[in-house]
Amino acid sequence: MPETSAVHTVACVGAGVIGGGWVAHFLARGFDVRAWDPAPDAAAKLTRLVDAAWPALTGLGLAEGASRARLTVTGTLAEAVDGAGFVQESAPEDLSLKQKLLADIDAVTPDGVVIASSTSGYGMTEMQVAAKTPERLVVGHPFNPPYLIPLVEVVGGKLTAPWAVERAGEFYRHVGKTVLTMEREVPGFVANRLQEALWREALHMVANGEATVEQIDTAITDGPGLRWPVQGPMLTFHLAGGEGGMAHMLDHFGPSLKSPWTRLDAPELTTQLRDAVVEGCDEEAGERTIADLVAERDRAIIAVQRAVDEARRG
Amino acid sequence: MPETSAVHTVACVGAGVIGGGWVAHFLARGFDVRAWDPAPDAAAKLTRLVDAAWPALTGLGLAEGASRARLTVTGTLAEAVDGAGFVQESAPEDLSLKQKLLADIDAVTPDGVVIASSTSGYGMTEMQVAAKTPERLVVGHPFNPPYLIPLVEVVGGKLTAPWAVERAGEFYRHVGKTVLTMEREVPGFVANRLQEALWREALHMVANGEATVEQIDTAITDGPGLRWPVQGPMLTFHLAGGEGGMAHMLDHFGPSLKSPWTRLDAPELTTQLRDAVVEGCDEEAGERTIADLVAERDRAIIAVQRAVDEARRG
């Protein structure tokens, strides 16, 4: 792969919501983007997706030279990857399709260029089986919309070379992403596992008539969802413990892990797990005291509420 | 209970993080607050909690006449509820303690005044067993911090009268809350069930060395957490389906419910459940097209990110 700073062209394979979102992101960051999708209406679909994203991206500030005119929708896969310094695959979630497509991409992509898959949950180990140079294949899992949500989860498969994982992380950081590099493959990675647990519990509640679709959304948007852009679940509970922090929280609310508050069984709250969580919170908080974190959270929640209210008014 | 608009005094029982947060909220909304907690340092603790919240509340805008001087910490429970038009109990999560305390509160609170419990997950049916007039006991479950997060979940027990549930909802709305009234008791209510599923999956990941505490927080703050104050999990996936909305999403990603993406088993995605979720999203979206929702989401996410960045800088 060329040095990150020498990458000027990105190839995007797949013209769905995620593929189109990546196209918009790379265009806004000033890249030439070459896109390919086998669907006959791929160009029209991509144009619509990019046009929908462009006002937001313009508001955020485009990179110098960024232009929608720098998108080329190609007639073949080989033309798309020709001259690309990075390849992002965002095809439908279908394992055999991904295996074949990644092998096809690998066969025509210039040597040494990293090929990343947007897969929501397959491991690269199971996807890279048919590729000739599987060492450059990595997962680079974004969140919708990829042009606004910073997180990208990066993880390699058994045959992926460490340099490819490193290069992918470098490249994503270079284009403004927050990179979470996983040491090993876990189905669903990190964020989707968390999100999926919540989503499954929500589906159970709807299936059982315990809550409506709208109640579930309100429970999040007007409840814990207001805290999560500010402090994740761990720091949130660090503050729920009052002056005693996460240690007090776990010692006090630990028994609620046995409560039937979700269909998901909790792990045993061993001393080891308790200490790992407490120490992790302390590390994450760093120099910030509980009082600092409370003040930061409060300022942010108020600002978040205002921001959402204004955005809803249009 | 007096008419909602005639309530001028609120009694708060319990001086922990949640009790103190309620005190701050009611003070900021211009109420006289009478608080009681058996701890010897309750007054000092409440003062610290209210002082920590006050800058945020002042920034938000205080109600006319709102003042921290309108807090009275009383020496006995009976003095706290004397003259109160609404009672909020926020004692530690201990069922037998709650049963006895609610009976004690009920015994000294003026007739017809609603008594709400902040419990995170007990049903009122199991808590109201020792009270003489259980019909006025309801759950009024807030989120930390109660002075900023709008959501309050309201639900009665078997012996609760419908008027008490209604009155509690009215009162909370009157003080600026978003009220989610549940038709029936489910352990953990709605938001905590969703949050707890995510939390348990997070603990499993830490326990198994699949992610660190900080990675879990980053996965949420820089990932799906940025969407959740804007659109809950249902509308989020409505937009993940592209132009086809939730229907396309379920038909396309439905099989991922069988993936081992969390330890929580999903419900069977029956036609009935699929249709309920699709119809619920359509109802919630109302007049807003997918394109409208995308534009609204994008504006809000950008504003939320800016708000959080600024708040972190202080």
XYZ file of C-alpha atoms in Angstrom:
628
model
C 0.000 0.000 0.000
C 1.329 3.453 -0.812
C 2.095 5.694 2.167
C -1.181 6.919 3.634
C -0.455 10.473 2.580
C 0.199 9.300 -0.974
C -3.275 7.807 -1.353
C -5.341 10.048 -3.627
C -7.837 7.583 -5.010
C -10.169 5.250 -3.139
C -12.160 2.469 -4.742
C -15.615 1.764 -3.292
C -17.334 -1.489 -4.187
C -21.086 -1.555 -3.488
C -23.655 1.221 -3.882
C -25.996 0.617 -0.944
C -26.481 2.886 2.069
C -23.057 2.045 3.498
C -21.166 2.012 0.204
C -22.761 5.308 -0.787
C -21.959 6.767 2.612
C -18.300 5.839 2.218
C -18.262 7.402 -1.256
C -19.647 10.648 0.199
C -17.078 10.571 3.010
C -14.066 10.040 0.765
C -15.276 12.690 -1.709
C -15.737 15.191 1.132
C -12.221 14.469 2.333
C -10.893 15.424 -1.110
C -10.267 12.026 -2.697
C -10.941 10.791 -6.169
C -13.445 7.988 -5.757
C -13.967 5.181 -8.227
C -17.110 3.164 -7.490
C -18.548 -0.008 -8.882
C -21.718 -1.987 -8.203
C -23.279 -4.639 -10.452
C -26.761 -3.061 -10.156
C -27.848 -1.335 -13.385
C -29.013 1.776 -11.472
C -25.841 2.039 -9.377
C -24.796 5.442 -10.702
C -28.203 7.019 -10.074
C -28.391 5.497 -6.588
C -24.920 6.725 -5.684
C -25.716 10.197 -6.940
C -28.832 10.312 -4.760
C -26.929 9.068 -1.704
C -24.067 11.513 -2.180
C -26.443 14.412 -2.867
C -28.368 13.633 0.330
C -25.154 13.640 2.363
C -23.565 16.688 0.746
C -25.353 19.467 2.680
C -24.246 17.900 5.967
C -20.702 17.451 4.690
C -20.576 21.000 3.371
C -21.781 22.225 6.769
C -19.006 20.252 8.435
C -16.421 21.705 6.070
C -15.087 20.032 2.945
C -11.402 19.296 2.378
C -9.628 21.440 -0.179
C -10.557 20.430 -3.685
C -13.366 18.154 -2.540
C -15.994 17.768 -5.219
C -18.819 15.457 -6.159
C -17.444 15.616 -9.695
C -14.501 13.525 -8.544
C -16.712 10.429 -8.380
C -16.376 8.001 -11.292
C -18.833 5.133 -11.479
C -17.127 2.432 -13.509
C -18.562 -0.304 -15.655
C -16.317 -3.018 -14.239
C -14.685 -3.906 -10.961
C -11.219 -3.834 -12.543
C -11.693 -0.240 -13.687
C -12.789 0.778 -10.181
C -9.675 -0.504 -8.416
C -7.330 0.671 -11.168
C -4.975 3.175 -9.548
C -6.704 3.014 -6.163
C -4.610 3.364 -2.991
C -7.281 1.872 -0.752
C -10.310 -0.313 -1.435
C -13.526 -0.331 0.629
C -15.965 -3.172 -0.037
C -19.588 -2.657 1.095
C -21.559 -5.450 -0.551
C -24.675 -7.076 0.939
C -24.190 -9.255 4.039
C -23.959 -12.648 2.400
C -20.945 -14.761 3.264
C -20.508 -16.622 -0.018
C -21.040 -13.408 -1.972
C -18.386 -11.668 0.156
C -15.937 -14.559 -0.230
C -16.213 -14.498 -3.997
C -16.278 -10.695 -4.274
C -13.233 -10.228 -2.051
C -11.352 -12.812 -4.127
C -12.394 -10.960 -7.288
C -11.317 -7.611 -5.853
C -8.037 -9.095 -4.660
C -7.334 -10.508 -8.132
C -7.493 -7.102 -9.837
C -6.266 -4.680 -7.149
C -2.671 -3.403 -7.431
C -0.194 -5.252 -5.207
C 0.166 -4.074 -1.631
C -3.061 -2.062 -1.558
C -5.239 -2.816 1.486
C -8.768 -4.049 0.842
C -11.214 -3.418 3.684
C -14.663 -4.932 4.102
C -17.552 -2.985 5.680
C -19.124 -6.239 6.898
C -21.303 -5.780 9.970
C -20.300 -9.010 11.555
C -18.473 -11.643 9.514
C -14.931 -12.363 10.550
C -12.223 -11.838 7.916
C -11.009 -15.377 8.563
C -14.219 -16.753 7.065
C -14.341 -14.177 4.260
C -10.761 -14.341 2.989
C -10.742 -18.047 2.130
C -10.865 -17.657 -1.660
C -8.404 -14.753 -2.047
C -4.950 -15.188 -3.527
C -3.324 -12.535 -1.313
C -5.468 -12.710 1.800
C -2.785 -10.956 3.864
C -4.035 -7.543 2.735
C -7.705 -8.161 3.553
C -9.082 -6.537 6.721
C -12.433 -5.683 8.248
C -13.095 -1.925 8.369
C -16.572 -1.773 9.827
C -18.227 1.668 9.802
C -21.509 2.919 11.247
C -24.341 4.487 9.384
C -23.888 7.136 8.120
C -20.192 6.482 7.454
C -19.691 10.153 6.534
C -20.685 11.313 10.037
C -20.176 8.571 12.618
C -16.439 8.442 13.390
C -16.127 4.850 14.591
C -14.489 2.242 12.355
C -13.721 -1.187 13.806
C -10.595 -2.724 12.328
C -9.643 -6.380 12.685
C -7.800 -8.869 10.565
C -8.410 -12.557 9.902
C -6.049 -15.479 10.519
C -4.333 -14.885 7.172
C -4.182 -11.095 7.444
C -0.724 -9.577 7.886
C -0.216 -7.214 10.833
C 0.958 -4.487 8.427
C -2.409 -4.470 6.687
C -4.276 -3.981 9.979
C -1.875 -1.188 10.862
C -2.132 0.482 7.477
C -5.925 0.352 7.503
C -5.987 1.988 10.942
C -3.568 4.679 9.764
C -5.596 5.381 6.673
C -8.915 5.637 8.513
C -7.394 7.970 11.107
C -5.972 10.030 8.259
C -9.514 10.492 6.869
C -10.858 11.580 10.254
C -12.108 8.351 11.737
C -11.928 7.006 15.286
C -10.332 3.587 14.941
C -11.026 0.709 17.282
C -8.489 -2.004 16.491
C -9.448 -5.395 17.838
C -6.782 -7.894 18.854
C -8.941 -10.824 17.863
C -12.061 -11.621 15.927
C -15.331 -11.670 17.839
C -18.589 -12.048 15.880
C -20.220 -8.617 15.591
C -17.039 -6.868 16.780
C -17.556 -4.500 19.726
C -20.166 -1.855 18.909
C -22.540 -4.145 17.053
C -22.506 -6.641 19.897
C -23.563 -3.880 22.279
C -26.091 -2.459 19.864
C -27.392 -5.887 18.944
C -28.064 -6.797 22.580
C -30.171 -3.665 22.950
C -31.914 -4.276 19.616
C -32.792 -7.882 20.464
C -34.200 -6.877 23.834
C -36.243 -4.201 22.026
C -37.617 -6.790 19.581
C -38.555 -9.078 22.473
C -40.461 -6.217 24.089
C -42.382 -5.463 20.913
C -43.037 -9.167 20.318
C -44.459 -9.496 23.849
C -46.501 -6.312 23.770
C -44.389 -4.857 26.592
C -43.591 -1.653 24.710
C -44.446 -0.062 21.385
C -41.904 0.850 18.727
C -42.303 4.519 19.596
C -41.960 3.907 23.359
C -38.685 2.091 22.722
C -37.344 4.989 20.711
C -38.490 7.544 23.297
C -36.972 5.473 26.098
C -33.608 5.878 24.376
C -33.757 9.368 22.812
C -35.105 10.990 25.991
C -33.315 8.655 28.395
C -29.922 6.924 28.378
C -29.371 7.883 24.717
C -28.727 11.467 25.800
C -25.749 10.339 27.867
C -24.125 7.969 25.402
C -22.500 10.472 23.015
C -20.955 12.029 26.117
C -19.924 9.086 28.230
C -20.183 5.434 27.254
C -21.912 2.786 29.373
C -18.880 2.355 31.612
C -18.316 6.012 32.553
C -22.085 6.453 32.787
C -22.224 3.888 35.566
C -19.016 5.266 37.074
C -21.089 8.408 37.729
C -24.164 6.491 38.863
C -22.076 5.364 41.817
C -21.909 8.884 43.214
C -18.761 9.859 45.034
C -17.780 6.178 45.228
C -17.708 5.779 41.426
C -17.833 2.421 39.642
C -16.637 0.551 42.730
C -19.664 1.712 44.703
C -21.928 1.153 41.721
C -20.873 -2.488 41.285
C -20.963 -3.222 44.998
C -24.400 -1.587 45.316
C -26.133 -2.476 42.049
C -24.193 -5.690 41.391
C -27.117 -7.794 42.635
C -29.320 -6.293 39.908
C -27.259 -8.362 37.460
C -29.335 -11.260 38.754
C -32.600 -9.415 38.132
C -34.707 -10.384 35.112
C -34.165 -6.919 33.584
C -33.377 -8.287 30.152
C -33.409 -11.756 28.591
C -29.612 -11.626 28.559
C -27.890 -13.427 31.426
C -25.092 -11.457 33.031
C -21.616 -12.858 33.601
C -20.659 -13.798 37.140
C -19.473 -10.600 38.821
C -16.214 -12.086 40.066
C -13.724 -9.981 42.029
C -11.562 -10.081 38.923
C -14.289 -8.670 36.674
C -15.271 -6.091 39.273
C -11.677 -4.926 39.602
C -11.121 -4.869 35.842
C -14.139 -2.618 35.361
C -13.233 -0.341 38.263
C -9.620 -0.007 37.102
C -10.709 0.534 33.500
C -12.940 3.420 34.587
C -10.161 4.952 36.641
C -7.792 4.749 33.674
C -10.344 6.214 31.317
C -11.196 9.037 33.704
C -7.492 9.826 34.023
C -6.970 13.125 35.812
C -10.675 13.906 35.834
C -12.377 13.568 39.219
C -15.967 12.413 39.545
C -16.934 16.081 40.005
C -15.108 17.017 36.779
C -16.869 14.229 34.920
C -20.250 15.289 36.304
C -19.680 18.888 35.200
C -18.514 17.748 31.753
C -21.472 15.416 31.378
C -23.968 18.068 32.437
C -22.631 20.689 30.042
C -22.642 18.154 27.237
C -26.137 16.782 27.883
C -27.607 20.279 27.838
C -25.768 21.104 24.625
C -26.798 17.786 23.070
C -30.455 18.376 23.910
C -30.338 21.858 22.419
C -28.566 20.580 19.325
C -31.147 17.838 18.779
C -34.079 20.193 19.379
C -32.744 22.686 16.866
C -31.982 20.034 14.283
C -35.525 18.660 14.640
C -36.994 22.093 14.041
C -34.996 22.154 10.793
C -53.591 14.851 45.432
C -54.030 18.572 44.903
C -54.376 19.738 41.288
C -50.974 19.597 39.639
C -50.801 23.375 39.346
C -51.558 23.683 43.064
C -48.514 21.640 44.098
C -45.895 23.975 45.546
C -43.995 21.625 47.808
C -42.353 18.315 46.949
C -41.014 15.871 49.526
C -37.878 13.927 48.549
C -36.943 10.881 50.585
C -33.348 9.697 50.119
C -30.179 11.756 49.630
C -28.168 9.640 47.199
C -27.274 10.535 43.604
C -30.854 10.077 42.409
C -32.571 11.643 45.440
C -30.217 14.605 45.311
C -30.781 14.937 41.573
C -34.541 15.094 42.092
C -34.061 17.727 44.806
C -32.025 19.836 42.379
C -34.636 19.393 39.647
C -37.602 20.401 41.818
C -35.696 23.379 43.261
C -34.780 24.554 39.758
C -38.426 24.309 38.730
C -39.345 26.673 41.567
C -40.676 24.289 44.188
C -40.173 24.217 47.922
C -38.429 20.940 48.604
C -38.485 19.108 51.908
C -35.931 16.317 52.056
C -35.232 13.554 54.524
C -32.646 10.785 54.725
C -31.653 8.785 57.803
C -27.914 9.300 57.127
C -26.317 11.725 59.612
C -24.552 13.633 56.805
C -27.643 13.872 54.595
C -27.802 17.679 54.644
C -24.152 18.092 53.655
C -24.471 15.449 50.931
C -27.586 17.065 49.483
C -25.940 20.472 49.506
C -22.979 19.089 47.565
C -25.228 17.349 45.037
C -27.419 20.403 44.508
C -24.403 22.714 44.264
C -22.848 20.446 41.619
C -26.043 20.526 39.574
C -26.802 24.223 39.954
C -24.484 25.636 37.256
C -26.085 23.333 34.664
C -29.574 24.208 35.870
C -28.806 27.926 35.863
C -27.491 27.586 32.325
C -30.716 25.844 31.313
C -32.808 28.590 32.907
C -34.347 28.476 36.367
C -38.080 28.865 36.978
C -39.205 32.132 38.551
C -38.406 32.192 42.234
C -36.226 29.073 42.065
C -33.677 29.033 44.832
C -31.438 26.599 46.623
C -32.599 28.291 49.840
C -35.986 26.688 49.351
C -34.579 23.300 50.382
C -35.360 22.181 53.923
C -33.642 19.062 55.182
C -35.856 17.725 57.957
C -35.017 15.638 60.987
C -37.880 13.206 60.487
C -39.807 11.635 57.638
C -43.100 13.076 58.959
C -41.738 16.620 58.788
C -40.574 16.075 55.210
C -43.975 15.038 53.875
C -45.887 17.614 55.931
C -47.615 19.885 53.436
C -46.130 18.138 50.395
C -48.220 17.878 47.239
C -46.062 15.101 45.761
C -43.592 12.648 47.282
C -40.567 11.157 45.511
C -38.838 8.227 47.208
C -35.244 7.461 46.144
C -33.921 5.027 48.748
C -31.345 2.292 48.031
C -32.456 -0.643 45.860
C -33.421 -3.107 48.580
C -36.878 -4.611 48.360
C -37.610 -5.055 52.048
C -36.257 -1.583 52.787
C -38.491 -0.111 50.057
C -41.538 -2.039 51.321
C -41.110 -0.734 54.851
C -40.136 2.793 53.812
C -43.075 3.156 51.414
C -45.428 1.971 54.169
C -43.850 4.503 56.553
C -44.156 7.311 53.997
C -47.739 6.319 53.237
C -48.619 6.406 56.935
C -47.600 10.068 57.390
C -48.329 11.617 53.966
C -51.502 13.710 53.618
C -54.440 11.853 52.048
C -54.651 11.763 48.299
C -51.038 12.785 47.690
C -49.242 10.549 45.184
C -46.061 8.815 46.371
C -43.657 7.847 43.605
C -40.688 5.515 43.885
C -37.487 6.049 41.872
C -36.787 2.301 41.927
C -34.679 1.142 38.987
C -36.484 -2.098 38.561
C -38.807 -3.373 41.325
C -42.461 -3.544 40.441
C -44.830 -1.506 42.595
C -46.875 -4.671 43.146
C -44.024 -6.163 45.180
C -43.179 -2.870 46.922
C -46.650 -1.724 48.005
C -47.517 -4.792 50.090
C -47.145 -3.163 53.519
C -48.820 0.181 52.763
C -52.238 1.116 54.145
C -53.271 3.129 51.089
C -51.350 1.403 48.317
C -53.631 2.906 45.666
C -51.562 6.097 45.594
C -48.181 4.388 45.210
C -46.590 4.457 41.752
C -43.209 3.924 40.174
C -41.676 7.140 38.803
C -38.334 5.945 37.526
C -35.900 8.689 36.425
C -32.484 8.554 34.794
C -29.270 9.957 36.111
C -29.031 12.905 36.342
C -32.765 13.418 37.042
C -32.335 17.177 36.610
C -31.242 16.780 32.966
C -32.493 13.520 31.482
C -36.178 14.019 30.619
C -37.373 10.412 30.741
C -39.500 9.207 33.675
C -41.114 5.783 33.460
C -44.453 5.625 35.240
C -46.259 2.408 36.131
C -48.558 1.316 38.915
C -48.806 -1.944 40.824
C -51.799 -4.267 41.155
C -53.202 -2.172 44.002
C -52.461 1.225 42.439
C -55.487 3.255 41.336
C -55.532 4.507 37.732
C -55.943 8.086 38.990
C -52.574 7.904 40.769
C -50.780 6.780 37.594
C -52.500 9.566 35.696
C -51.716 12.192 38.304
C -48.057 11.187 38.495
C -47.763 11.462 34.717
C -49.429 14.889 34.775
C -47.161 16.114 37.519
C -43.959 14.925 35.837
C -44.984 16.506 32.538
C -45.766 19.703 34.445
C -42.168 19.762 35.739
C -40.744 19.277 32.247
C -40.350 15.524 32.040
C -40.977 13.125 29.157
C -43.332 10.507 30.597
C -43.433 6.924 29.420
C -46.499 5.345 31.002
C -46.438 1.570 30.954
C -49.666 -0.422 30.756
C -48.201 -3.246 32.766
C -45.280 -4.060 35.003
C -42.190 -5.531 33.369
C -39.020 -5.960 35.472
C -36.628 -3.132 34.640
C -39.371 -1.211 32.787
C -38.426 -0.202 29.224
C -35.230 1.874 29.189
C -33.389 -0.117 31.827
C -34.115 -3.356 30.024
C -32.553 -1.931 26.874
C -29.653 -0.398 28.755
C -29.146 -3.508 30.859
C -28.884 -5.750 27.793
C -26.114 -3.534 26.448
C -24.424 -3.353 29.863
C -24.450 -7.123 30.360
C -22.985 -7.707 26.899
C -20.298 -5.137 27.768
C -19.471 -6.971 31.002
C -19.225 -10.273 29.135
C -16.770 -8.683 26.700
C -14.590 -7.351 29.514
C -14.804 -10.661 31.367
C -13.648 -12.527 28.228
C -10.913 -10.071 27.278
C -12.753 -9.238 24.041
C -12.690 -5.473 24.678
C -11.340 -3.096 27.276
C -13.469 -0.738 29.354
C -12.272 2.197 27.284
C -12.896 0.431 23.959
C -16.465 -0.236 25.041
C -17.008 3.410 25.864
C -15.403 4.570 22.611
C -17.482 2.076 20.648
C -20.584 3.824 21.966
C -19.556 7.513 22.228
C -18.006 7.567 18.756
C -20.379 5.030 17.247
C -24.085 4.276 17.691
C -24.248 6.542 20.768
C -24.071 9.570 18.492
C -27.308 8.533 16.814
C -29.349 7.615 19.863
C -30.230 11.096 21.184
C -31.491 11.804 17.665
C -33.287 8.633 16.666
C -33.854 5.598 18.860
C -32.876 2.049 17.855
C -36.029 1.587 15.769
C -35.749 4.721 13.605
C -31.992 4.155 13.396
C -32.577 0.824 11.685
C -35.436 2.305 9.662
C -32.721 4.448 8.036
C -30.235 1.577 7.799
C -32.669 0.038 5.317
C -32.065 2.798 2.775
C -34.967 3.796 0.596
C -36.788 0.622 1.645
C -36.789 1.572 5.333
C -37.369 -0.895 8.167
C -39.108 -3.385 5.868
C -35.974 -3.713 3.745
C -33.783 -3.718 6.838
C -35.645 -6.631 8.452
C -35.886 -8.597 5.228
C -32.181 -8.024 4.523
C -30.591 -8.112 7.972
C -33.191 -10.351 9.604
C -30.898 -13.390 9.283
C -28.290 -11.596 11.424
C -30.681 -12.144 14.357
C -29.397 -15.719 14.235
C -25.756 -14.586 14.330
C -23.830 -14.914 17.577
C -23.468 -11.110 17.766
C -24.406 -10.983 21.444
C -25.130 -13.587 24.090
C -28.781 -12.572 23.907
C -31.007 -14.800 21.781
C -33.324 -12.896 19.494
C -37.050 -13.571 19.294
C -38.340 -15.403 16.257
C -38.808 -12.787 13.527
C -42.379 -13.816 12.716
C -44.372 -11.997 10.050
C -46.379 -10.514 12.894
C -43.298 -9.101 14.647
C -41.834 -7.870 11.361
C -45.072 -6.096 10.489
C -45.438 -4.606 13.977
C -41.955 -3.097 13.786
C -42.426 -1.824 10.233
C -45.818 -0.272 11.054
C -44.469 1.211 14.282
C -41.670 2.938 12.375
C -44.102 4.270 9.788
C -46.324 5.655 12.526
C -43.411 7.199 14.356
C -42.016 8.740 11.166
C -45.442 10.207 10.424
C -45.243 12.714 7.578
C -41.447 12.546 7.462
C -40.023 10.672 4.478
C -36.816 8.674 4.739
C -35.032 11.612 3.070
C -36.466 14.004 5.698
C -35.326 11.704 8.494
C -31.857 11.398 6.976
C -31.517 15.183 6.742
C -32.775 15.619 10.313
C -30.424 12.937 11.596
C -27.423 14.380 9.794
C -28.021 17.915 11.080
C -28.478 16.562 14.591
C -25.434 14.285 14.611
C -23.186 17.123 13.500
C -24.625 19.422 16.143
C -24.346 16.709 18.802
C -20.686 16.090 17.971
C -19.935 19.798 18.141
C -21.804 20.129 21.407
C -19.925 17.220 22.985
C -16.546 18.468 21.717
C -17.174 21.918 23.148
C -18.407 20.571 26.463
C -15.306 18.376 26.755
C -13.061 21.352 26.186
C -14.872 22.987 29.119
